[in-house]
Amino acid sequence: MPIRFDQKPGLVVYITAGDPSLDASRAIAIEAIDAGADVIELGIPFSDPLGDGPIIQRASERALSRGVKLADVLEVARAIRAARPQAGLILFTYLNPILRYGLARFADDAKAAGADGVLVIDMVVEESAEYLREMDRTGLAPVFLAAPTSSDERLEAIAGHSRGFVYAISRTGITGKQQSMTADASALVDRIHRWSKLPVAVGFGISNADHVAQVAEFAEAAVIGSAIVELIERSTPETAPGAVARFIKGLRQSSTALAR
Amino acid sequence: MSSVILPSAPSESRPGRFGIYGGRYVPETLMAALQELEREYEIAKADADFQQELADLLRDFAGRPTPLYFAKRLTEDLGGAKIYLKREDLLHTGAHKINNALGQGLLAKRMGKKRIIAETGAGQHGVATATVCALLGLECVIYMGEVDMARQELNVLRMRLLGAEVRGVSSGSKTLKDAISEAMRDWVTNVRTTYYILGSALGAHPYPTIVRDFQRCISLEMKEQILEREGRLPDAVVACVGGGSNAIGAFYEFIPDRDVRLIGVEAGGRGTALGEHAARFSGGVPGVLQGTFSYVLQDDNGQIALTHSVSAGLDYASVGPEHAMLHDTGRAEYTSCDDARALEAVVKLARTEGILPALESAHAVAEALRLAPTMNPHDILVVNLSGRGDKDMGIIAQELKLEGATSLRG
């Protein structure tokens, strides 16, 4: 299972599959890995992404308007895995597209496509018995979210059921860029570390090298989402992979320098 | 339906489950708030002072009990079952929504929350929430789809007059579903200070239970009133079903009374194709939308379908989970009424009884118009008239002109 963070800080890079096109998503992911991403979080677009902010919501709308389906996203995953077997690959989505596809079928096909894990934003540990059985059966890593509002009891369950890494939400709120990291994030990561030895990746609002360097002080990895998706939105399908690669290289270099 | 696998083992005994439906499917950030709400509600429910304060406000401020009115002319005109109307339209703010808004508003105040958010489709829940916030001195933000803002302009003005901020939602279908998503996003962001007054018996546990409990007064009164008037229970209770709060309120006390038919009426819109209606039980499959597992209108890929109804309040892609259970167990029947029949029902009720129903409620009236003539004169049919039609006058005038008002003789 290649979910691991060899560099400090590790980088998880989110892209919405099919935005701007399936081919471009594959190319962006490969370039991102080559530029220093440890894990790719590949988003399966959903019509009603209530955990996401406007940037990722627009990306989902663009992908859906081009007819992107869950099966297409699995093909993109397969292509990324074939081209870059060393990187981690997580599928990110909402529950309903998976239920409609069939939970067991989804687990089988995601595993066959080469995914390492799955993150379902509206799946909480209490409701996840059957989901966890399927993840366990196929060897996929279930990644759960932990929030600053989660109680210690919940964090224990979240850490206990997560595999690969725990995703710590840096603040209350939806996905999107923010000005500065809040104190919420480091306190949350400390609390998660009490319950688990898994790496913790901090996400929601991480958009520049300063943020990544700050995260490196208290967590194993940072998740970059909306900043990447916005960059893709401003690029053409041809220029997007290069633009994302340059952004990640810049983050990697300056955040490492800042962290020293 | 065969492709759907349940997200977890169904259990009647798990809190927040209605058979296999219901549950809690939300971003982790909201879990603490939902658990706090569940806890605080259980305490409030058992607190005599809370119940008394709510009962006083329901009586003196909202206008309960509402009358159970025998629609004599309509009954004679149709020549079948005796038709009674439960007059929720006579409540303050014009619909049953005030029952729930008062209950949750008091709960929010008790929990020390100063900021209230809500979503609204037809505007009735938004007006009820804005009203309660004014009454209790709470800050109020209402999310409303831009399509709904245009067709329910009067209610937008009412909310603003009451001091609420109305935020238009321009994503997706620009209707109720998108307003709920925006309200949930606001709640995720401001969860520590904000109370979300959800307007129907849907969403994540404990909302479907809380809203049903606050609407249960409808069937409690109905039962008492019909026993007093007729000495027996009705043969059928009919209510429209959007999210399903007025219907669950009207059905709940009759669920153990197996001889009482419970009939929910969904929006048939303008056709049976996906996107042309909001008939979840005939056109949807079980899935998860906005925190709960229930019937959902969706495409083969699990993307939520757009919906259409002449009535903004019924224009929603999912339905409360308790209705999903009542549907599957056969305890309640669900049918649909299209836009045209709903408009005919508005005219019929206006001209036989002098009552202008809301377009939502007109769907239930239309079913009564169809059903009553097939029943015996000693049978009793109760229609839950969930709201009044003032808010819909613009749309009714426009639609009837298009349809040719002169052909719709009362």
XYZ file of C-alpha atoms in Angstrom:
670
model
C 0.000 0.000 0.000
C 1.929 3.065 -1.217
C 0.254 5.597 1.088
C 3.343 6.903 2.797
C 4.942 10.243 3.345
C 8.673 9.947 2.715
C 9.259 13.677 2.662
C 8.471 16.170 5.383
C 5.907 17.523 4.983
C 4.060 15.006 2.838
C 1.835 16.440 0.135
C -1.642 15.177 -0.758
C -2.889 16.791 -3.968
C -6.640 16.897 -4.713
C -8.027 17.106 -8.246
C -11.574 16.621 -9.511
C -11.527 13.844 -12.117
C -12.800 15.055 -15.454
C -12.002 18.731 -14.905
C -11.129 19.966 -17.434
C -11.143 16.496 -19.076
C -10.386 12.893 -18.130
C -7.150 12.938 -20.141
C -6.081 16.200 -18.549
C -6.804 14.827 -15.044
C -4.541 11.862 -15.732
C -1.801 14.165 -17.036
C -2.181 16.584 -14.099
C -1.927 13.724 -11.584
C 1.222 12.323 -13.204
C 2.875 15.737 -13.352
C 1.858 16.407 -9.748
C 3.486 13.167 -8.598
C 6.643 13.982 -10.542
C 6.680 17.436 -8.952
C 6.568 15.990 -5.438
C 3.007 14.910 -4.530
C 3.058 11.826 -2.285
C -0.629 11.015 -2.590
C -3.197 11.947 -5.234
C -6.747 12.446 -4.001
C -8.915 11.883 -7.052
C -12.385 13.403 -6.726
C -15.426 11.625 -8.159
C -17.741 14.524 -9.024
C -21.132 14.755 -7.277
C -24.050 17.038 -8.081
C -24.627 18.200 -4.490
C -21.239 18.508 -2.766
C -22.378 20.052 0.522
C -18.971 19.681 2.176
C -17.215 21.598 -0.568
C -16.848 25.276 -1.249
C -17.570 27.071 -4.527
C -14.208 26.289 -6.201
C -14.544 22.508 -5.962
C -18.298 22.701 -6.541
C -17.646 24.445 -9.868
C -15.092 21.775 -10.811
C -17.703 19.070 -10.121
C -20.257 20.914 -12.230
C -17.787 21.204 -15.123
C -16.940 17.501 -14.944
C -20.588 16.439 -14.724
C -21.542 18.696 -17.611
C -19.063 16.691 -19.689
C -20.797 13.464 -18.660
C -18.086 12.136 -16.325
C -19.192 8.954 -14.567
C -17.777 6.976 -11.660
C -16.552 4.274 -14.058
C -14.629 6.933 -16.027
C -12.904 8.087 -12.842
C -11.841 4.505 -12.126
C -10.234 4.413 -15.584
C -8.294 7.590 -14.764
C -7.185 5.949 -11.511
C -6.049 2.872 -13.427
C -3.994 5.010 -15.821
C -2.347 6.975 -12.986
C -1.512 3.764 -11.133
C 0.010 2.210 -14.265
C 2.121 5.279 -14.984
C 3.270 6.034 -11.408
C 3.055 2.882 -9.248
C 5.010 4.485 -6.403
C 2.481 7.203 -5.467
C -0.491 6.890 -3.141
C -3.941 7.110 -4.734
C -7.132 7.893 -2.826
C -10.652 8.203 -4.270
C -12.680 11.054 -2.771
C -16.446 11.359 -3.116
C -19.903 11.450 -1.521
C -21.899 8.396 -0.561
C -24.726 8.464 -3.097
C -22.710 7.819 -6.291
C -21.108 4.819 -4.553
C -24.454 3.447 -3.351
C -25.886 3.711 -6.837
C -22.844 1.989 -8.347
C -23.113 -0.686 -5.657
C -20.873 -0.653 -2.596
C -19.292 -4.085 -3.135
C -18.861 -3.493 -6.855
C -17.273 -0.123 -6.123
C -14.816 -1.651 -3.656
C -13.850 -4.403 -6.122
C -13.464 -2.034 -9.060
C -11.604 0.645 -7.103
C -9.143 -1.961 -5.866
C -8.746 -3.414 -9.359
C -8.112 0.079 -10.730
C -5.223 0.458 -8.306
C -6.683 2.791 -5.683
C -5.120 2.540 -2.235
C -7.948 4.044 -0.284
C -11.284 5.834 -0.215
C -12.520 8.994 1.499
C -16.290 9.540 1.618
C -17.017 12.958 3.052
C -20.574 12.214 4.238
C -19.728 8.830 5.760
C -19.207 8.988 9.507
C -17.860 6.120 11.604
C -21.211 5.312 13.236
C -22.834 4.524 9.889
C -19.886 2.737 8.329
C -20.171 -0.937 9.368
C -20.940 -2.294 5.913
C -18.601 0.162 4.192
C -15.761 -0.918 6.489
C -16.482 -4.562 5.737
C -16.075 -3.872 2.020
C -12.908 -1.837 2.557
C -11.515 -4.623 4.697
C -12.487 -7.338 2.213
C -10.770 -5.624 -0.676
C -7.832 -4.173 1.247
C -8.701 -0.560 0.503
C -7.799 1.974 3.180
C -10.803 3.834 4.607
C -9.711 7.407 5.343
C -11.985 9.228 7.780
C -12.144 12.934 8.477
C -11.521 14.361 11.935
C -12.835 17.840 12.762
C -11.923 20.398 15.408
C -15.429 19.824 16.794
C -14.943 16.034 17.131
C -14.984 14.793 20.723
C -12.188 12.602 22.091
C -14.532 9.612 21.905
C -15.132 10.305 18.238
C -11.436 10.879 17.514
C -10.641 7.516 19.059
C -13.172 5.836 16.741
C -12.045 7.853 13.716
C -8.378 7.057 14.328
C -9.218 3.442 15.090
C -11.120 2.895 11.852
C -8.864 4.921 9.522
C -6.139 3.287 7.495
C -3.326 4.932 5.537
C -3.727 8.300 7.215
C -6.203 10.397 9.160
C -7.490 13.515 7.435
C -7.667 16.413 9.891
C -9.937 19.301 8.906
C -7.978 22.446 9.762
C -11.019 24.465 10.793
C -14.805 24.255 10.847
C -16.136 25.000 7.412
C -16.194 23.835 3.849
C -13.261 23.374 1.483
C -11.678 26.553 0.173
C -8.663 28.779 0.527
C -7.966 30.724 3.712
C -5.571 33.442 4.848
C -3.855 31.758 7.757
C -3.892 28.520 9.660
C -5.929 28.521 12.835
C -4.789 27.178 16.175
C -7.579 24.617 15.775
C -5.436 22.564 13.431
C -2.393 21.841 15.581
C -4.529 21.141 18.657
C -6.595 18.683 16.631
C -3.532 16.889 15.255
C -2.135 16.545 18.778
C -5.399 14.996 19.909
C -5.419 12.557 16.958
C -1.836 11.548 17.685
C -2.929 10.526 21.160
C -5.133 7.864 19.627
C -3.173 6.751 16.594
C 0.282 6.293 15.175
C -1.056 6.843 11.650
C 0.220 9.864 9.765
C -2.118 12.855 9.928
C -2.753 14.986 6.857
C -4.177 18.461 7.415
C -6.535 19.873 4.826
C -9.195 22.532 4.098
C -7.736 25.911 3.277
C -4.068 24.999 2.738
C -3.157 27.154 -0.229
C 0.463 28.328 -0.049
C 3.984 27.468 1.075
C 3.545 29.267 4.404
C 0.577 27.063 5.254
C 2.439 23.919 4.241
C 5.449 24.907 6.351
C 3.187 25.598 9.333
C 1.508 22.213 8.922
C 4.925 20.535 8.786
C 5.542 21.699 12.353
C 2.775 19.575 13.797
C 1.553 17.043 11.199
C 2.942 14.562 8.706
C 1.270 15.932 5.587
C -0.732 18.754 4.052
C -3.669 18.415 1.635
C -3.831 20.972 -1.171
C -7.246 21.098 -2.828
C -9.007 24.298 -3.784
C -5.748 26.101 -4.651
C -4.905 23.398 -7.206
C -8.455 23.235 -8.567
C -8.546 27.011 -8.965
C -5.243 26.894 -10.824
C -6.708 24.283 -13.174
C -9.803 26.455 -13.639
C -7.612 29.358 -14.751
C -5.535 27.189 -17.129
C -6.321 25.464 -20.402
C -6.390 21.655 -20.629
C -2.975 21.882 -22.285
C -1.331 24.209 -19.781
C -2.934 22.836 -16.581
C -0.495 19.925 -15.948
C 2.537 22.224 -16.246
C 0.972 24.917 -14.083
C 0.096 22.423 -11.338
C 3.610 20.931 -11.479
C 5.237 24.351 -11.132
C 2.963 25.217 -8.202
C 3.780 21.978 -6.369
C 7.520 22.313 -7.030
C 7.381 25.843 -5.643
C 5.463 24.663 -2.570
C 7.851 21.811 -2.029
C 10.964 24.015 -2.273
C 9.835 27.019 -0.278
C 7.947 25.080 2.382
C 10.992 22.875 2.960
C 13.147 26.004 3.240
C 10.609 27.648 5.583
C 10.368 24.530 7.698
C 14.137 24.434 8.298
C -33.314 -0.488 -6.609
C -31.420 -3.772 -6.733
C -28.116 -1.970 -7.199
C -28.500 -0.155 -3.898
C -26.713 -1.625 -0.946
C -27.600 -0.280 2.429
C -24.955 1.867 4.008
C -25.187 -0.005 7.279
C -27.087 -2.813 8.868
C -30.703 -1.768 9.218
C -32.077 -1.763 12.698
C -35.426 -0.573 13.970
C -33.923 -0.017 17.372
C -31.115 2.330 16.348
C -31.914 5.935 17.123
C -32.767 7.962 14.080
C -33.713 4.974 11.960
C -37.133 4.480 10.427
C -36.853 0.860 9.354
C -33.817 0.949 7.109
C -34.210 4.699 6.401
C -32.888 7.780 8.133
C -29.499 7.787 9.835
C -26.812 10.420 9.760
C -24.621 11.075 6.700
C -22.879 14.410 7.148
C -19.394 15.925 7.160
C -17.659 15.119 10.449
C -17.722 18.792 11.503
C -21.500 18.556 12.052
C -21.486 15.409 14.158
C -20.826 17.174 17.455
C -23.644 19.638 16.737
C -26.088 16.853 15.838
C -25.187 14.949 18.986
C -25.579 18.101 21.077
C -28.958 18.758 19.458
C -30.089 15.194 20.085
C -29.075 15.450 23.744
C -30.600 18.876 24.340
C -33.826 17.932 22.582
C -34.315 14.840 24.755
C -33.877 16.997 27.870
C -36.204 19.717 26.555
C -38.813 17.168 25.551
C -39.001 15.889 29.104
C -39.017 19.390 30.592
C -42.507 20.494 31.605
C -41.540 24.195 31.499
C -40.341 23.901 27.898
C -43.476 22.057 26.863
C -45.662 24.615 28.636
C -43.910 27.571 26.996
C -44.342 25.936 23.592
C -47.993 25.095 24.265
C -48.685 28.695 25.327
C -47.064 30.113 22.196
C -48.846 27.621 19.946
C -52.161 28.708 21.455
C -51.695 32.470 21.883
C -49.208 33.349 19.165
C -49.750 30.760 16.438
C -53.469 30.167 16.906
C -53.831 26.535 17.872
C -55.940 24.489 17.927
C -56.846 25.032 14.298
C -60.447 24.221 13.308
C -61.529 21.003 11.667
C -63.953 22.399 9.122
C -66.688 20.387 7.438
C -66.627 21.336 3.739
C -70.358 21.004 3.162
C -70.645 22.489 -0.313
C -67.644 20.587 -1.629
C -69.015 17.364 -0.138
C -72.424 17.926 -1.775
C -70.821 18.889 -5.040
C -68.716 15.720 -5.217
C -71.408 13.393 -3.915
C -69.292 10.951 -1.935
C -67.389 10.940 1.334
C -67.805 13.724 3.868
C -64.811 16.035 3.460
C -63.250 17.767 6.422
C -60.427 20.292 6.148
C -57.846 20.616 8.914
C -57.259 24.355 8.783
C -53.494 24.742 9.232
C -53.883 27.594 6.740
C -55.459 29.652 9.533
C -52.299 29.625 11.619
C -50.199 32.754 12.096
C -47.855 33.143 9.084
C -50.227 31.034 7.006
C -48.998 27.449 7.242
C -48.160 24.539 9.529
C -44.497 25.576 9.391
C -44.937 27.831 12.440
C -45.465 24.744 14.687
C -41.942 23.514 14.011
C -40.295 26.933 13.868
C -41.645 27.802 17.327
C -40.480 24.493 18.763
C -36.994 24.689 17.309
C -36.698 28.423 18.007
C -37.346 27.770 21.705
C -34.864 24.914 21.599
C -32.204 27.151 20.018
C -32.747 29.812 22.657
C -32.519 27.205 25.397
C -29.222 26.015 23.902
C -27.871 29.559 24.031
C -27.571 29.987 20.251
C -27.988 33.574 19.111
C -27.763 33.052 15.360
C -30.364 31.106 13.417
C -30.145 29.850 9.841
C -32.845 28.151 7.810
C -33.643 27.155 4.260
C -36.931 27.688 2.515
C -38.598 26.570 -0.687
C -42.010 28.205 -0.905
C -40.983 30.708 1.725
C -43.416 29.509 4.385
C -40.703 27.980 6.552
C -38.541 31.047 6.007
C -41.368 33.359 7.069
C -42.152 31.175 10.090
C -38.481 31.144 11.112
C -38.059 34.896 10.587
C -41.192 35.431 12.667
C -39.977 33.266 15.529
C -36.545 34.955 15.448
C -38.228 38.351 15.710
C -40.343 37.061 18.587
C -37.368 35.609 20.460
C -34.805 38.266 19.526
C -32.495 36.050 17.466
C -30.364 36.901 14.409
C -31.796 35.203 11.310
C -30.364 34.229 7.908
C -32.592 32.446 5.375
C -31.251 30.587 2.324
C -33.559 30.411 -0.681
C -33.032 29.286 -4.274
C -33.163 32.142 -6.771
C -35.920 30.421 -8.763
C -37.989 30.178 -5.598
C -37.219 33.804 -4.679
C -38.666 34.879 -7.998
C -41.832 32.813 -7.712
C -42.376 33.556 -4.005
C -41.455 37.225 -4.018
C -44.081 38.189 -1.475
C -42.619 35.838 1.104
C -39.133 37.239 0.461
C -40.483 40.682 1.299
C -42.186 39.371 4.423
C -38.944 37.779 5.667
C -37.026 40.999 5.093
C -39.690 43.038 6.861
C -39.377 40.692 9.825
C -35.669 41.483 10.004
C -34.220 38.376 8.394
C -31.439 38.397 5.841
C -32.497 36.429 2.740
C -29.559 34.955 0.818
C -30.257 33.851 -2.741
C -28.744 30.547 -3.886
C -27.708 30.374 -7.529
C -26.244 26.856 -7.691
C -27.857 23.718 -9.134
C -31.596 23.919 -9.672
C -31.779 27.158 -7.620
C -34.579 25.601 -5.553
C -35.054 23.983 -2.142
C -32.364 21.300 -2.516
C -29.716 23.913 -3.201
C -30.947 26.136 -0.388
C -30.541 23.195 2.024
C -26.982 22.583 0.752
C -26.081 26.239 1.317
C -27.644 26.245 4.773
C -25.647 23.122 5.648
C -22.451 24.765 4.375
C -23.135 27.786 6.565
C -23.782 25.461 9.499
C -20.548 23.524 8.899
C -18.676 26.842 8.993
C -20.452 28.475 11.956
C -21.445 25.366 13.836
C -20.290 26.595 17.237
C -22.561 29.637 17.318
C -25.386 28.821 14.952
C -28.582 26.804 15.198
C -30.014 25.391 11.954
C -33.839 25.317 12.031
C -34.489 22.641 9.420
C -37.923 23.099 7.907
C -39.123 19.610 7.132
C -38.994 16.087 8.514
C -35.780 15.257 6.688
C -32.011 15.624 7.004
C -29.735 13.880 9.481
C -30.925 12.441 12.785
C -32.357 13.928 15.033
C -34.115 16.367 12.641
C -36.744 13.998 11.174
C -37.826 13.057 14.694
C -37.741 16.608 16.078
C -39.768 18.053 13.210
C -42.290 15.222 13.352
C -42.724 15.691 17.098
C -43.366 19.422 16.635
C -45.893 18.723 13.851
C -47.612 15.897 15.669
C -50.073 18.392 17.174
C -51.915 18.316 13.817
C -53.015 14.682 14.095
C -53.532 14.918 17.865
C -56.073 17.690 17.305
C -57.537 16.029 14.210
C -58.254 12.846 16.116
C -59.868 14.612 19.048
C -61.934 16.862 16.789
C -63.232 14.150 14.472
C -64.156 11.932 17.436
C -66.082 14.832 18.901
C -67.843 15.648 15.614
C -68.448 12.195 14.167
C -67.856 9.836 17.048
C -65.402 7.825 15.020
C -62.086 7.976 13.203
C -61.888 9.081 9.564
C -61.632 6.574 6.733
C -58.782 8.459 5.125
C -56.356 11.295 5.884
C -54.841 13.048 2.873
C -51.817 15.366 2.894
C -49.304 16.712 0.392
C -45.709 15.509 0.671
C -42.694 17.648 -0.160
C -40.155 17.003 2.560
C -43.169 15.611 4.348
C -43.557 17.568 7.598
C -47.251 18.438 7.332
C -48.016 14.898 6.196
C -46.123 13.177 9.005
C -47.802 15.587 11.424
C -51.219 14.685 10.024
C -50.514 10.923 9.871
C -48.580 10.250 13.045
C -51.349 9.689 15.605
C -53.285 7.537 13.129
C -50.439 5.123 12.364
C -51.641 2.539 14.922
C -55.234 2.888 13.625
C -54.960 0.436 10.766
C -58.437 1.204 9.388
C -57.523 4.811 8.654
C -56.020 5.109 5.186
C -53.072 7.511 5.111
C -52.546 9.056 1.684
C -49.583 11.239 0.775
C -49.642 13.258 -2.426
C -46.394 14.119 -4.192
C -45.845 16.657 -6.939
C -46.468 15.088 -10.354
C -45.267 18.263 -12.045
C -45.692 18.352 -15.801
C -44.673 14.828 -16.803
C -43.224 11.497 -15.719
C -39.706 11.992 -17.134
C -36.888 12.581 -14.629
C -36.625 16.318 -14.035
C -40.288 17.038 -14.761
C -41.740 16.140 -11.354
C -40.951 15.520 -7.674
C -42.639 12.101 -7.244
C -39.927 10.302 -5.289
C -41.878 7.115 -4.623
C -42.738 6.443 -8.246
C -39.589 7.874 -9.812
C -36.857 7.592 -7.185
C -34.678 4.926 -5.589
C -33.230 4.777 -2.067
C -30.056 6.792 -1.623
C -28.400 9.437 0.511
C -29.067 13.131 0.077
C -28.372 15.880 2.590
C -27.757 13.680 5.565
C -30.409 10.994 5.351
C -31.095 7.669 3.627
C -34.440 7.803 1.840
C -36.012 7.763 -1.620
C -34.122 10.108 -3.928
C -34.711 11.233 -7.503
C -31.391 10.530 -9.188
C -29.879 9.364 -12.440
C -28.175 6.010 -13.069
C -24.890 7.451 -11.803
C -26.224 8.580 -8.451
C -26.302 12.264 -9.408
C -29.285 14.062 -7.904
C -31.963 14.883 -10.483
C -33.481 18.277 -11.065
C -37.139 18.459 -10.142
C -40.161 20.472 -11.178
C -43.397 21.440 -9.496
C -45.660 24.440 -9.831
C -45.435 24.423 -6.052
C -42.041 25.495 -4.681
C -42.695 23.721 -1.385
C -43.021 20.275 -3.007
C -40.110 20.727 -5.395
C -37.528 18.521 -3.633
C -35.537 15.497 -4.825
C -35.821 13.488 -1.619
C -38.450 12.835 1.042
C -38.431 12.449 4.819
C -37.189 9.000 5.899
C -40.240 8.156 8.005
C -42.381 8.416 4.875
C -39.980 6.021 3.130
C -40.659 3.495 5.871
C -44.446 4.075 5.786
C -44.285 3.567 2.023
C -42.321 0.322 2.142
C -44.411 -1.171 4.930
C -47.579 -0.205 3.071
C -48.957 1.702 6.074
C -49.300 4.846 3.982
C -50.103 5.143 0.283
C -48.343 7.677 -1.897
C -49.778 9.063 -5.063
C -49.072 12.133 -7.140
C -50.974 15.028 -8.632
C -49.753 17.033 -11.588
C -49.531 20.823 -11.831
C -52.757 21.130 -13.843
C -54.884 19.161 -11.385
C -53.428 21.114 -8.473
C -54.449 24.359 -10.157
C -57.936 22.990 -10.827
C -58.177 22.089 -7.145
C -57.297 25.677 -6.170
C -60.199 26.959 -8.263
C -62.591 24.293 -7.031
C -61.926 24.954 -3.361
C -61.987 28.708 -3.859
C -65.388 28.621 -5.560
C -67.140 25.996 -3.449
C -65.831 26.911 -0.006
C -64.302 30.360 -0.289
C -60.915 29.039 0.733
C -57.736 29.689 -1.273
C -55.330 26.823 -0.569
C -51.572 27.026 -1.023
C -50.424 25.245 -4.185
C -48.811 22.608 -1.959
C -52.071 21.922 -0.131
C -53.963 21.974 -3.440
C -52.210 18.709 -4.323
C -53.940 17.092 -1.337
C -57.251 18.741 -2.241
C -56.930 17.359 -5.787
C -56.564 13.838 -4.416
C -59.672 14.373 -2.299
C -61.566 15.534 -5.389
C -60.595 12.286 -7.102
C -61.185 10.010 -4.121
C -64.332 11.342 -2.444
C -66.768 10.440 -5.261
C -65.539 6.806 -5.107
C -66.425 6.605 -1.402
C -69.755 6.217 0.409
C -71.671 9.194 1.841
C -71.084 7.953 5.382
C -67.311 7.740 4.833
C -65.097 10.489 6.245
C -62.117 12.005 4.497
C -59.861 14.550 6.192
C -57.619 16.772 4.099
C -54.740 18.518 5.812
C -54.933 22.024 4.412
C -51.325 22.801 5.244
C -51.210 26.427 4.098
C -53.045 29.298 2.488
C -52.665 30.477 -1.064
C -51.983 34.201 -0.695
C -48.268 33.655 -1.356
C -49.118 31.874 -4.609
C -51.484 34.453 -6.104
C -48.945 35.646 -8.675
C -48.192 32.190 -9.935
C -51.833 31.053 -9.804
C -52.940 34.071 -11.863
C -50.191 33.490 -14.385
C -50.789 29.757 -14.699
C -54.565 29.982 -14.937
C -54.286 32.507 -17.714
C -51.998 30.138 -19.576
C -54.389 27.284 -18.991
C -57.497 29.347 -19.770
C -59.215 30.314 -16.544
C -62.700 30.238 -18.055
C -62.449 26.490 -18.605
C -61.898 25.975 -14.903
C -65.462 26.570 -13.753
C -66.129 25.884 -10.092
